[in-house]
JSON list of C-alpha atoms in Angstrom, two decimals:
[
{"chain": "R", "resi": 734, "resn": "GLN", "atom": "CA", "xyz": [0.00, 0.00, 0.00]},
{"chain": "R", "resi": 735, "resn": "VAL", "atom": "CA", "xyz": [1.44, 3.32, -1.07]},
{"chain": "R", "resi": 736, "resn": "GLN", "atom": "CA", "xyz": [2.09, 5.83, 1.70]},
{"chain": "R", "resi": 737, "resn": "LEU", "atom": "CA", "xyz": [3.30, 9.41, 1.58]},
{"chain": "R", "resi": 738, "resn": "GLN", "atom": "CA", "xyz": [5.06, 11.30, 4.34]},
{"chain": "R", "resi": 739, "resn": "GLU", "atom": "CA", "xyz": [5.95, 14.98, 4.44]},
{"chain": "R", "resi": 740, "resn": "SER", "atom": "CA", "xyz": [9.05, 16.22, 6.21]},
{"chain": "R", "resi": 741, "resn": "GLY", "atom": "CA", "xyz": [10.61, 19.61, 6.77]},
{"chain": "R", "resi": 742, "resn": "PRO", "atom": "CA", "xyz": [10.89, 22.46, 9.25]},
{"chain": "R", "resi": 743, "resn": "GLY", "atom": "CA", "xyz": [7.76, 23.51, 11.08]},
{"chain": "R", "resi": 744, "resn": "LEU", "atom": "CA", "xyz": [8.94, 27.08, 11.48]},
{"chain": "R", "resi": 745, "resn": "VAL", "atom": "CA", "xyz": [10.28, 29.33, 8.76]},
{"chain": "R", "resi": 746, "resn": "LYS", "atom": "CA", "xyz": [11.30, 32.96, 9.05]},
{"chain": "R", "resi": 747, "resn": "PRO", "atom": "CA", "xyz": [9.69, 35.59, 6.81]},
{"chain": "R", "resi": 748, "resn": "SER", "atom": "CA", "xyz": [11.46, 36.15, 3.50]},
{"chain": "R", "resi": 749, "resn": "GLN", "atom": "CA", "xyz": [13.18, 32.77, 3.71]},
{"chain": "R", "resi": 750, "resn": "THR", "atom": "CA", "xyz": [12.48, 29.60, 1.74]},
{"chain": "R", "resi": 751, "resn": "LEU", "atom": "CA", "xyz": [10.06, 26.92, 2.86]},
{"chain": "R", "resi": 752, "resn": "SER", "atom": "CA", "xyz": [11.41, 23.50, 1.91]},
{"chain": "R", "resi": 753, "resn": "LEU", "atom": "CA", "xyz": [9.41, 20.31, 2.22]},
{"chain": "R", "resi": 754, "resn": "THR", "atom": "CA", "xyz": [10.03, 16.77, 1.05]},
{"chain": "R", "resi": 755, "resn": "CYS", "atom": "CA", "xyz": [7.52, 14.02, 0.47]},
{"chain": "R", "resi": 756, "resn": "THR", "atom": "CA", "xyz": [8.76, 10.45, 0.72]},
{"chain": "R", "resi": 757, "resn": "VAL", "atom": "CA", "xyz": [6.81, 7.78, -1.13]},
{"chain": "R", "resi": 758, "resn": "SER", "atom": "CA", "xyz": [6.85, 4.26, 0.26]},
{"chain": "R", "resi": 759, "resn": "GLY", "atom": "CA", "xyz": [5.18, 1.05, -0.86]},
{"chain": "R", "resi": 760, "resn": "GLY", "atom": "CA", "xyz": [5.36, 1.98, -4.53]},
{"chain": "R", "resi": 761, "resn": "SER", "atom": "CA", "xyz": [7.52, 3.66, -7.12]},
{"chain": "R", "resi": 762, "resn": "ILE", "atom": "CA", "xyz": [7.41, 7.36, -7.81]},
{"chain": "R", "resi": 763, "resn": "ASN", "atom": "CA", "xyz": [8.76, 6.57, -11.25]},
{"chain": "R", "resi": 764, "resn": "SER", "atom": "CA", "xyz": [5.36, 5.90, -12.79]},
{"chain": "R", "resi": 765, "resn": "GLY", "atom": "CA", "xyz": [3.69, 7.69, -15.63]},
{"chain": "R", "resi": 766, "resn": "ALA", "atom": "CA", "xyz": [0.29, 7.10, -14.09]},
{"chain": "R", "resi": 767, "resn": "TYR", "atom": "CA", "xyz": [0.58, 9.67, -11.34]},
{"chain": "R", "resi": 768, "resn": "TYR", "atom": "CA", "xyz": [1.11, 13.35, -10.69]},
{"chain": "R", "resi": 769, "resn": "TRP", "atom": "CA", "xyz": [2.87, 14.09, -7.42]},
{"chain": "R", "resi": 770, "resn": "THR", "atom": "CA", "xyz": [1.07, 16.99, -5.87]},
{"chain": "R", "resi": 771, "resn": "TRP", "atom": "CA", "xyz": [1.35, 19.59, -3.12]},
{"chain": "R", "resi": 772, "resn": "ILE", "atom": "CA", "xyz": [-1.73, 21.09, -1.49]},
{"chain": "R", "resi": 773, "resn": "ARG", "atom": "CA", "xyz": [-2.06, 23.39, 1.47]},
{"chain": "R", "resi": 774, "resn": "GLN", "atom": "CA", "xyz": [-4.76, 24.48, 3.84]},
{"chain": "R", "resi": 775, "resn": "HIS", "atom": "CA", "xyz": [-4.58, 27.82, 5.58]},
{"chain": "R", "resi": 776, "resn": "PRO", "atom": "CA", "xyz": [-5.99, 27.93, 9.11]},
{"chain": "R", "resi": 777, "resn": "GLY", "atom": "CA", "xyz": [-9.77, 27.81, 8.94]},
{"chain": "R", "resi": 778, "resn": "LYS", "atom": "CA", "xyz": [-9.76, 27.84, 5.14]},
{"chain": "R", "resi": 779, "resn": "GLY", "atom": "CA", "xyz": [-10.22, 25.39, 2.29]},
{"chain": "R", "resi": 780, "resn": "LEU", "atom": "CA", "xyz": [-7.76, 23.37, 0.26]},
{"chain": "R", "resi": 781, "resn": "GLU", "atom": "CA", "xyz": [-5.44, 25.13, -2.16]},
{"chain": "R", "resi": 782, "resn": "TRP", "atom": "CA", "xyz": [-3.60, 23.35, -4.95]},
{"chain": "R", "resi": 783, "resn": "ILE", "atom": "CA", "xyz": [0.06, 24.41, -5.04]},
{"chain": "R", "resi": 784, "resn": "GLY", "atom": "CA", "xyz": [1.30, 22.39, -7.98]},
{"chain": "R", "resi": 785, "resn": "TYR", "atom": "CA", "xyz": [2.36, 18.98, -9.19]},
{"chain": "R", "resi": 786, "resn": "ILE", "atom": "CA", "xyz": [5.32, 17.27, -10.73]},
{"chain": "R", "resi": 787, "resn": "TYR", "atom": "CA", "xyz": [5.42, 14.35, -13.10]},
{"chain": "R", "resi": 788, "resn": "TYR", "atom": "CA", "xyz": [8.02, 11.56, -12.82]},
{"chain": "R", "resi": 789, "resn": "SER", "atom": "CA", "xyz": [9.84, 13.07, -15.82]},
{"chain": "R", "resi": 790, "resn": "GLY", "atom": "CA", "xyz": [10.26, 16.36, -13.97]},
{"chain": "R", "resi": 791, "resn": "ILE", "atom": "CA", "xyz": [7.57, 18.27, -15.82]},
{"chain": "R", "resi": 792, "resn": "THR", "atom": "CA", "xyz": [5.86, 20.67, -13.44]},
{"chain": "R", "resi": 793, "resn": "TYR", "atom": "CA", "xyz": [2.61, 22.60, -13.29]},
{"chain": "R", "resi": 794, "resn": "TYR", "atom": "CA", "xyz": [2.16, 25.31, -10.70]},
{"chain": "R", "resi": 795, "resn": "ASN", "atom": "CA", "xyz": [-0.74, 27.33, -9.34]},
{"chain": "R", "resi": 796, "resn": "PRO", "atom": "CA", "xyz": [-0.51, 30.63, -11.25]},
{"chain": "R", "resi": 797, "resn": "SER", "atom": "CA", "xyz": [-0.92, 32.59, -8.03]},
{"chain": "R", "resi": 798, "resn": "LEU", "atom": "CA", "xyz": [2.21, 30.97, -6.57]},
{"chain": "R", "resi": 799, "resn": "LYS", "atom": "CA", "xyz": [4.17, 30.24, -9.73]},
{"chain": "R", "resi": 800, "resn": "SER", "atom": "CA", "xyz": [6.76, 32.95, -9.29]},
{"chain": "R", "resi": 801, "resn": "ARG", "atom": "CA", "xyz": [7.82, 31.59, -5.89]},
{"chain": "R", "resi": 802, "resn": "ILE", "atom": "CA", "xyz": [7.68, 27.83, -6.37]},
{"chain": "R", "resi": 803, "resn": "VAL", "atom": "CA", "xyz": [10.20, 25.26, -7.43]},
{"chain": "R", "resi": 804, "resn": "MET", "atom": "CA", "xyz": [9.31, 21.56, -7.33]},
{"chain": "R", "resi": 805, "resn": "SER", "atom": "CA", "xyz": [11.72, 18.73, -7.93]},
{"chain": "R", "resi": 806, "resn": "ILE", "atom": "CA", "xyz": [11.68, 14.96, -7.98]},
{"chain": "R", "resi": 807, "resn": "ASP", "atom": "CA", "xyz": [14.33, 12.41, -7.05]},
{"chain": "R", "resi": 808, "resn": "THR", "atom": "CA", "xyz": [13.31, 9.04, -8.41]},
{"chain": "R", "resi": 809, "resn": "SER", "atom": "CA", "xyz": [16.36, 7.34, -6.86]},
{"chain": "R", "resi": 810, "resn": "LYS", "atom": "CA", "xyz": [15.14, 8.32, -3.39]},
{"chain": "R", "resi": 811, "resn": "ASN", "atom": "CA", "xyz": [11.42, 8.02, -4.21]},
{"chain": "R", "resi": 812, "resn": "GLN", "atom": "CA", "xyz": [10.94, 11.59, -3.08]},
{"chain": "R", "resi": 813, "resn": "PHE", "atom": "CA", "xyz": [9.60, 14.84, -4.42]},
{"chain": "R", "resi": 814, "resn": "SER", "atom": "CA", "xyz": [10.10, 18.28, -2.97]},
{"chain": "R", "resi": 815, "resn": "LEU", "atom": "CA", "xyz": [8.62, 21.74, -2.71]},
{"chain": "R", "resi": 816, "resn": "ASN", "atom": "CA", "xyz": [10.53, 24.98, -2.33]},
{"chain": "R", "resi": 817, "resn": "LEU", "atom": "CA", "xyz": [8.48, 28.11, -1.72]},
{"chain": "R", "resi": 818, "resn": "ASN", "atom": "CA", "xyz": [10.54, 31.30, -1.74]},
{"chain": "R", "resi": 819, "resn": "SER", "atom": "CA", "xyz": [10.07, 34.64, -0.02]},
{"chain": "R", "resi": 820, "resn": "VAL", "atom": "CA", "xyz": [7.52, 33.36, 2.45]},
{"chain": "R", "resi": 821, "resn": "THR", "atom": "CA", "xyz": [5.27, 35.59, 4.54]},
{"chain": "R", "resi": 822, "resn": "ALA", "atom": "CA", "xyz": [2.79, 34.93, 7.31]},
{"chain": "R", "resi": 823, "resn": "ALA", "atom": "CA", "xyz": [0.24, 34.26, 4.58]},
{"chain": "R", "resi": 824, "resn": "ASP", "atom": "CA", "xyz": [2.11, 31.05, 3.79]},
{"chain": "R", "resi": 825, "resn": "THR", "atom": "CA", "xyz": [1.37, 29.64, 7.23]},
{"chain": "R", "resi": 826, "resn": "ALA", "atom": "CA", "xyz": [-0.65, 26.49, 6.56]},
{"chain": "R", "resi": 827, "resn": "VAL", "atom": "CA", "xyz": [-0.85, 22.74, 6.76]},
{"chain": "R", "resi": 828, "resn": "TYR", "atom": "CA", "xyz": [1.01, 21.37, 3.75]},
{"chain": "R", "resi": 829, "resn": "TYR", "atom": "CA", "xyz": [0.02, 18.04, 2.25]},
{"chain": "R", "resi": 830, "resn": "CYS", "atom": "CA", "xyz": [1.63, 15.94, -0.41]},
{"chain": "R", "resi": 831, "resn": "ALA", "atom": "CA", "xyz": [-0.64, 13.67, -2.40]},
{"chain": "R", "resi": 832, "resn": "ARG", "atom": "CA", "xyz": [-0.74, 11.36, -5.38]},
{"chain": "R", "resi": 833, "resn": "ALA", "atom": "CA", "xyz": [-3.02, 12.40, -8.20]},
{"chain": "R", "resi": 834, "resn": "ILE", "atom": "CA", "xyz": [-4.38, 10.50, -11.15]},
{"chain": "R", "resi": 835, "resn": "TYR", "atom": "CA", "xyz": [-5.12, 12.85, -14.00]},
{"chain": "R", "resi": 836, "resn": "ASP", "atom": "CA", "xyz": [-8.84, 13.28, -14.59]},
{"chain": "R", "resi": 837, "resn": "ASP", "atom": "CA", "xyz": [-9.50, 11.32, -11.43]},
{"chain": "R", "resi": 838, "resn": "GLY", "atom": "CA", "xyz": [-8.71, 12.33, -7.92]},
{"chain": "R", "resi": 839, "resn": "LEU", "atom": "CA", "xyz": [-6.09, 12.61, -5.24]},
{"chain": "R", "resi": 840, "resn": "ASP", "atom": "CA", "xyz": [-6.15, 9.07, -4.00]},
{"chain": "R", "resi": 841, "resn": "VAL", "atom": "CA", "xyz": [-3.27, 8.93, -1.52]},
{"chain": "R", "resi": 842, "resn": "TRP", "atom": "CA", "xyz": [-2.38, 11.69, 0.94]},
{"chain": "R", "resi": 843, "resn": "GLY", "atom": "CA", "xyz": [0.36, 12.32, 3.42]},
{"chain": "R", "resi": 844, "resn": "GLN", "atom": "CA", "xyz": [-0.57, 13.13, 6.99]},
{"chain": "R", "resi": 845, "resn": "GLY", "atom": "CA", "xyz": [0.19, 16.80, 6.47]},
{"chain": "R", "resi": 846, "resn": "THR", "atom": "CA", "xyz": [2.75, 19.02, 8.13]},
{"chain": "R", "resi": 847, "resn": "THR", "atom": "CA", "xyz": [2.12, 22.36, 9.76]},
{"chain": "R", "resi": 848, "resn": "VAL", "atom": "CA", "xyz": [4.39, 25.17, 8.66]},
{"chain": "R", "resi": 849, "resn": "THR", "atom": "CA", "xyz": [4.37, 28.46, 10.51]},
{"chain": "R", "resi": 850, "resn": "VAL", "atom": "CA", "xyz": [6.02, 31.55, 9.09]},
{"chain": "R", "resi": 851, "resn": "SER", "atom": "CA", "xyz": [7.16, 33.75, 11.93]},
{"chain": "R", "resi": 852, "resn": "SER", "atom": "CA", "xyz": [10.24, 35.55, 13.12]},
{"chain": "I", "resi": 987, "resn": "GLN", "atom": "CA", "xyz": [-7.37, 31.14, -10.58]},
{"chain": "I", "resi": 988, "resn": "ALA", "atom": "CA", "xyz": [-11.14, 30.53, -10.62]},
{"chain": "I", "resi": 989, "resn": "GLY", "atom": "CA", "xyz": [-12.13, 27.66, -8.38]},
{"chain": "I", "resi": 990, "resn": "LEU", "atom": "CA", "xyz": [-15.23, 25.54, -8.14]},
{"chain": "I", "resi": 991, "resn": "THR", "atom": "CA", "xyz": [-18.32, 26.72, -6.26]},
{"chain": "I", "resi": 992, "resn": "GLN", "atom": "CA", "xyz": [-19.70, 24.85, -3.28]},
{"chain": "I", "resi": 993, "resn": "PRO", "atom": "CA", "xyz": [-22.24, 25.97, -0.66]},
{"chain": "I", "resi": 994, "resn": "PRO", "atom": "CA", "xyz": [-20.41, 26.75, 2.60]},
{"chain": "I", "resi": 995, "resn": "SER", "atom": "CA", "xyz": [-22.65, 24.61, 4.76]},
{"chain": "I", "resi": 996, "resn": "VAL", "atom": "CA", "xyz": [-25.37, 21.98, 4.71]},
{"chain": "I", "resi": 997, "resn": "SER", "atom": "CA", "xyz": [-27.25, 20.61, 7.72]},
{"chain": "I", "resi": 998, "resn": "MET", "atom": "CA", "xyz": [-29.40, 17.49, 7.73]},
{"chain": "I", "resi": 999, "resn": "GLY", "atom": "CA", "xyz": [-30.78, 15.14, 10.34]},
{"chain": "I", "resi": 1000, "resn": "LEU", "atom": "CA", "xyz": [-29.51, 11.76, 11.39]},
{"chain": "I", "resi": 1001, "resn": "ARG", "atom": "CA", "xyz": [-30.44, 9.02, 8.90]},
{"chain": "I", "resi": 1002, "resn": "GLN", "atom": "CA", "xyz": [-31.58, 11.61, 6.38]},
{"chain": "I", "resi": 1003, "resn": "THR", "atom": "CA", "xyz": [-30.10, 12.28, 2.94]},
{"chain": "I", "resi": 1004, "resn": "ALA", "atom": "CA", "xyz": [-27.77, 15.16, 2.15]},
{"chain": "I", "resi": 1005, "resn": "THR", "atom": "CA", "xyz": [-26.90, 16.39, -1.32]},
{"chain": "I", "resi": 1006, "resn": "LEU", "atom": "CA", "xyz": [-23.85, 18.58, -1.81]},
{"chain": "I", "resi": 1007, "resn": "THR", "atom": "CA", "xyz": [-23.20, 20.45, -5.03]},
{"chain": "I", "resi": 1008, "resn": "CYS", "atom": "CA", "xyz": [-20.14, 21.66, -6.89]},
{"chain": "I", "resi": 1009, "resn": "THR", "atom": "CA", "xyz": [-20.35, 23.99, -9.88]},
{"chain": "I", "resi": 1010, "resn": "GLY", "atom": "CA", "xyz": [-17.63, 24.60, -12.44]},
{"chain": "I", "resi": 1011, "resn": "ASN", "atom": "CA", "xyz": [-17.67, 25.08, -16.19]},
{"chain": "I", "resi": 1012, "resn": "SER", "atom": "CA", "xyz": [-17.33, 23.13, -19.41]},
{"chain": "I", "resi": 1013, "resn": "ASN", "atom": "CA", "xyz": [-13.54, 22.96, -19.10]},
{"chain": "I", "resi": 1014, "resn": "ASN", "atom": "CA", "xyz": [-13.50, 21.22, -15.74]},
{"chain": "I", "resi": 1015, "resn": "VAL", "atom": "CA", "xyz": [-16.59, 19.70, -14.06]},
{"chain": "I", "resi": 1016, "resn": "GLY", "atom": "CA", "xyz": [-18.51, 19.78, -17.30]},
{"chain": "I", "resi": 1017, "resn": "TYR", "atom": "CA", "xyz": [-15.72, 17.99, -19.13]},
{"chain": "I", "resi": 1018, "resn": "GLN", "atom": "CA", "xyz": [-14.74, 15.04, -16.95]},
{"chain": "I", "resi": 1019, "resn": "GLY", "atom": "CA", "xyz": [-16.75, 15.43, -13.75]},
{"chain": "I", "resi": 1020, "resn": "ALA", "atom": "CA", "xyz": [-15.48, 15.94, -10.25]},
{"chain": "I", "resi": 1021, "resn": "ALA", "atom": "CA", "xyz": [-13.85, 14.03, -7.47]},
{"chain": "I", "resi": 1022, "resn": "TRP", "atom": "CA", "xyz": [-14.99, 14.33, -3.88]},
{"chain": "I", "resi": 1023, "resn": "LEU", "atom": "CA", "xyz": [-12.93, 14.41, -0.71]},
{"chain": "I", "resi": 1024, "resn": "GLN", "atom": "CA", "xyz": [-14.06, 14.00, 2.87]},
{"chain": "I", "resi": 1025, "resn": "HIS", "atom": "CA", "xyz": [-12.00, 15.90, 5.41]},
{"chain": "I", "resi": 1026, "resn": "HIS", "atom": "CA", "xyz": [-12.15, 15.49, 9.14]},
{"chain": "I", "resi": 1027, "resn": "GLN", "atom": "CA", "xyz": [-10.00, 18.13, 10.82]},
{"chain": "I", "resi": 1028, "resn": "GLY", "atom": "CA", "xyz": [-6.76, 16.80, 12.13]},
{"chain": "I", "resi": 1029, "resn": "HIS", "atom": "CA", "xyz": [-6.67, 14.10, 9.47]},
{"chain": "I", "resi": 1030, "resn": "PRO", "atom": "CA", "xyz": [-5.72, 14.17, 5.80]},
{"chain": "I", "resi": 1031, "resn": "PRO", "atom": "CA", "xyz": [-8.55, 14.42, 3.28]},
{"chain": "I", "resi": 1032, "resn": "LYS", "atom": "CA", "xyz": [-9.88, 11.11, 1.99]},
{"chain": "I", "resi": 1033, "resn": "LEU", "atom": "CA", "xyz": [-11.00, 10.44, -1.57]},
{"chain": "I", "resi": 1034, "resn": "ILE", "atom": "CA", "xyz": [-14.57, 9.16, -1.54]},
{"chain": "I", "resi": 1035, "resn": "SER", "atom": "CA", "xyz": [-15.55, 9.47, -5.19]},
{"chain": "I", "resi": 1036, "resn": "TYR", "atom": "CA", "xyz": [-13.81, 10.14, -8.48]},
{"chain": "I", "resi": 1037, "resn": "ARG", "atom": "CA", "xyz": [-14.86, 10.74, -12.06]},
{"chain": "I", "resi": 1038, "resn": "ASN", "atom": "CA", "xyz": [-18.42, 11.23, -10.94]},
{"chain": "I", "resi": 1039, "resn": "ASN", "atom": "CA", "xyz": [-19.43, 7.96, -9.33]},
{"chain": "I", "resi": 1040, "resn": "ASN", "atom": "CA", "xyz": [-16.45, 5.70, -8.89]},
{"chain": "I", "resi": 1041, "resn": "ARG", "atom": "CA", "xyz": [-15.79, 4.85, -5.26]},
{"chain": "I", "resi": 1042, "resn": "PRO", "atom": "CA", "xyz": [-12.38, 3.79, -3.99]},
{"chain": "I", "resi": 1043, "resn": "SER", "atom": "CA", "xyz": [-12.23, 0.52, -2.16]},
{"chain": "I", "resi": 1044, "resn": "GLY", "atom": "CA", "xyz": [-13.67, 0.72, 1.33]},
{"chain": "I", "resi": 1045, "resn": "ILE", "atom": "CA", "xyz": [-15.95, 3.69, 0.73]},
{"chain": "I", "resi": 1046, "resn": "SER", "atom": "CA", "xyz": [-19.54, 3.11, 1.77]},
{"chain": "I", "resi": 1047, "resn": "GLU", "atom": "CA", "xyz": [-22.27, 2.76, -0.84]},
{"chain": "I", "resi": 1048, "resn": "ARG", "atom": "CA", "xyz": [-24.10, 5.48, 1.06]},
{"chain": "I", "resi": 1049, "resn": "PHE", "atom": "CA", "xyz": [-21.91, 7.89, -0.88]},
{"chain": "I", "resi": 1050, "resn": "SER", "atom": "CA", "xyz": [-22.87, 8.40, -4.51]},
{"chain": "I", "resi": 1051, "resn": "ALA", "atom": "CA", "xyz": [-21.96, 11.07, -7.00]},
{"chain": "I", "resi": 1052, "resn": "SER", "atom": "CA", "xyz": [-23.40, 12.35, -10.24]},
{"chain": "I", "resi": 1053, "resn": "ARG", "atom": "CA", "xyz": [-23.08, 15.19, -12.71]},
{"chain": "I", "resi": 1054, "resn": "SER", "atom": "CA", "xyz": [-25.46, 17.32, -14.69]},
{"chain": "I", "resi": 1055, "resn": "GLY", "atom": "CA", "xyz": [-23.79, 19.67, -17.10]},
{"chain": "I", "resi": 1056, "resn": "SER", "atom": "CA", "xyz": [-21.16, 21.61, -15.14]},
{"chain": "I", "resi": 1057, "resn": "THR", "atom": "CA", "xyz": [-22.58, 20.80, -11.73]},
{"chain": "I", "resi": 1058, "resn": "ALA", "atom": "CA", "xyz": [-21.47, 17.75, -9.79]},
{"chain": "I", "resi": 1059, "resn": "SER", "atom": "CA", "xyz": [-23.37, 16.38, -6.81]},
{"chain": "I", "resi": 1060, "resn": "LEU", "atom": "CA", "xyz": [-22.51, 14.15, -3.90]},
{"chain": "I", "resi": 1061, "resn": "THR", "atom": "CA", "xyz": [-25.39, 12.39, -2.20]},
{"chain": "I", "resi": 1062, "resn": "ILE", "atom": "CA", "xyz": [-25.00, 10.83, 1.22]},
{"chain": "I", "resi": 1063, "resn": "THR", "atom": "CA", "xyz": [-27.85, 8.61, 2.35]},
{"chain": "I", "resi": 1064, "resn": "GLY", "atom": "CA", "xyz": [-28.63, 7.40, 5.86]},
{"chain": "I", "resi": 1065, "resn": "LEU", "atom": "CA", "xyz": [-26.54, 10.13, 7.48]},
{"chain": "I", "resi": 1066, "resn": "GLN", "atom": "CA", "xyz": [-24.40, 9.02, 10.40]},
{"chain": "I", "resi": 1067, "resn": "PRO", "atom": "CA", "xyz": [-22.60, 11.14, 13.00]},
{"chain": "I", "resi": 1068, "resn": "GLU", "atom": "CA", "xyz": [-19.25, 10.21, 11.44]},
{"chain": "I", "resi": 1069, "resn": "ASP", "atom": "CA", "xyz": [-20.34, 11.78, 8.15]},
{"chain": "I", "resi": 1070, "resn": "GLU", "atom": "CA", "xyz": [-20.05, 15.20, 9.76]},
{"chain": "I", "resi": 1071, "resn": "ALA", "atom": "CA", "xyz": [-17.02, 16.68, 8.00]},
{"chain": "I", "resi": 1072, "resn": "ASP", "atom": "CA", "xyz": [-15.88, 19.10, 5.36]},
{"chain": "I", "resi": 1073, "resn": "TYR", "atom": "CA", "xyz": [-16.42, 17.94, 1.80]},
{"chain": "I", "resi": 1074, "resn": "TYR", "atom": "CA", "xyz": [-14.38, 19.24, -1.12]},
{"chain": "I", "resi": 1075, "resn": "CYS", "atom": "CA", "xyz": [-14.85, 18.71, -4.80]},
{"chain": "I", "resi": 1076, "resn": "SER", "atom": "CA", "xyz": [-11.92, 18.82, -7.18]},
{"chain": "I", "resi": 1077, "resn": "ALA", "atom": "CA", "xyz": [-11.58, 18.79, -10.94]},
{"chain": "I", "resi": 1078, "resn": "TRP", "atom": "CA", "xyz": [-8.85, 19.14, -13.51]},
{"chain": "I", "resi": 1079, "resn": "ASP", "atom": "CA", "xyz": [-9.18, 22.02, -15.91]},
{"chain": "I", "resi": 1080, "resn": "ARG", "atom": "CA", "xyz": [-8.39, 20.85, -19.42]},
{"chain": "I", "resi": 1081, "resn": "SER", "atom": "CA", "xyz": [-7.61, 24.32, -20.70]},
{"chain": "I", "resi": 1082, "resn": "LEU", "atom": "CA", "xyz": [-5.38, 25.40, -17.80]},
{"chain": "I", "resi": 1083, "resn": "LEU", "atom": "CA", "xyz": [-4.05, 21.98, -16.75]},
{"chain": "I", "resi": 1084, "resn": "ASP", "atom": "CA", "xyz": [-4.67, 23.21, -13.22]},
{"chain": "I", "resi": 1085, "resn": "LEU", "atom": "CA", "xyz": [-6.24, 21.23, -10.42]},
{"chain": "I", "resi": 1086, "resn": "LEU", "atom": "CA", "xyz": [-9.18, 23.15, -9.01]},
{"chain": "I", "resi": 1087, "resn": "PHE", "atom": "CA", "xyz": [-10.84, 22.81, -5.63]},
{"chain": "I", "resi": 1088, "resn": "GLY", "atom": "CA", "xyz": [-14.18, 23.96, -4.40]},
{"chain": "I", "resi": 1089, "resn": "GLY", "atom": "CA", "xyz": [-14.25, 26.07, -1.28]},
{"chain": "I", "resi": 1090, "resn": "GLY", "atom": "CA", "xyz": [-15.64, 23.16, 0.70]},
{"chain": "I", "resi": 1091, "resn": "THR", "atom": "CA", "xyz": [-18.99, 22.39, 2.30]},
{"chain": "I", "resi": 1092, "resn": "LYS", "atom": "CA", "xyz": [-19.27, 21.83, 6.03]},
{"chain": "I", "resi": 1093, "resn": "LEU", "atom": "CA", "xyz": [-21.80, 19.07, 6.57]},
{"chain": "I", "resi": 1094, "resn": "THR", "atom": "CA", "xyz": [-23.52, 19.06, 9.95]},
{"chain": "I", "resi": 1095, "resn": "VAL", "atom": "CA", "xyz": [-25.50, 16.01, 11.01]},
{"chain": "I", "resi": 1096, "resn": "LEU", "atom": "CA", "xyz": [-28.19, 17.11, 13.43]}
]
């Protein structure tokens, strides 16, 4: 059974870079069937799609975040990562990684990790 | 980025039927339908329906989904206390290649 697990600092200072990694276990990340996705949820708000990366490294980002995001994938480690630059308090959220099947849904989710942006 | 439209809240009684809606356009919900997620706070969201009315393994038959034009619906029959949660629809936009979410509906079981 495929499982995803986010890791990274829970506290990031304003203007710095938020870096998270999602480790995939129980299956290979090197599959053309899936899009490896980041989603976040601000406190008391709904889900927001951040972007996704394909096993080949092709990426698609939320236009509202595109200028600050870099996603990468390491198939040898079965991991994919999110870097969000120039963070502010507005980036404080629970960050989830998930597996997506195009035209279907997000069928496997990590537990989520809370990231707070504060000095 | 335009999202999908969901009513903020729905309240129904125990053992009753609730219908949640999700409205998009012809490039997203109207093209390939919507997926539905159930989210209990403190836990990750769970996929309960995809491409209109396909249920992942282990999801109760009390959950069923449908689509009419650019509006998707999730119907939950025989409401149970554990159904009280936030429900999100999602859909891929074929013109933008973006993944869209609805704002979520908070379902209260009275």
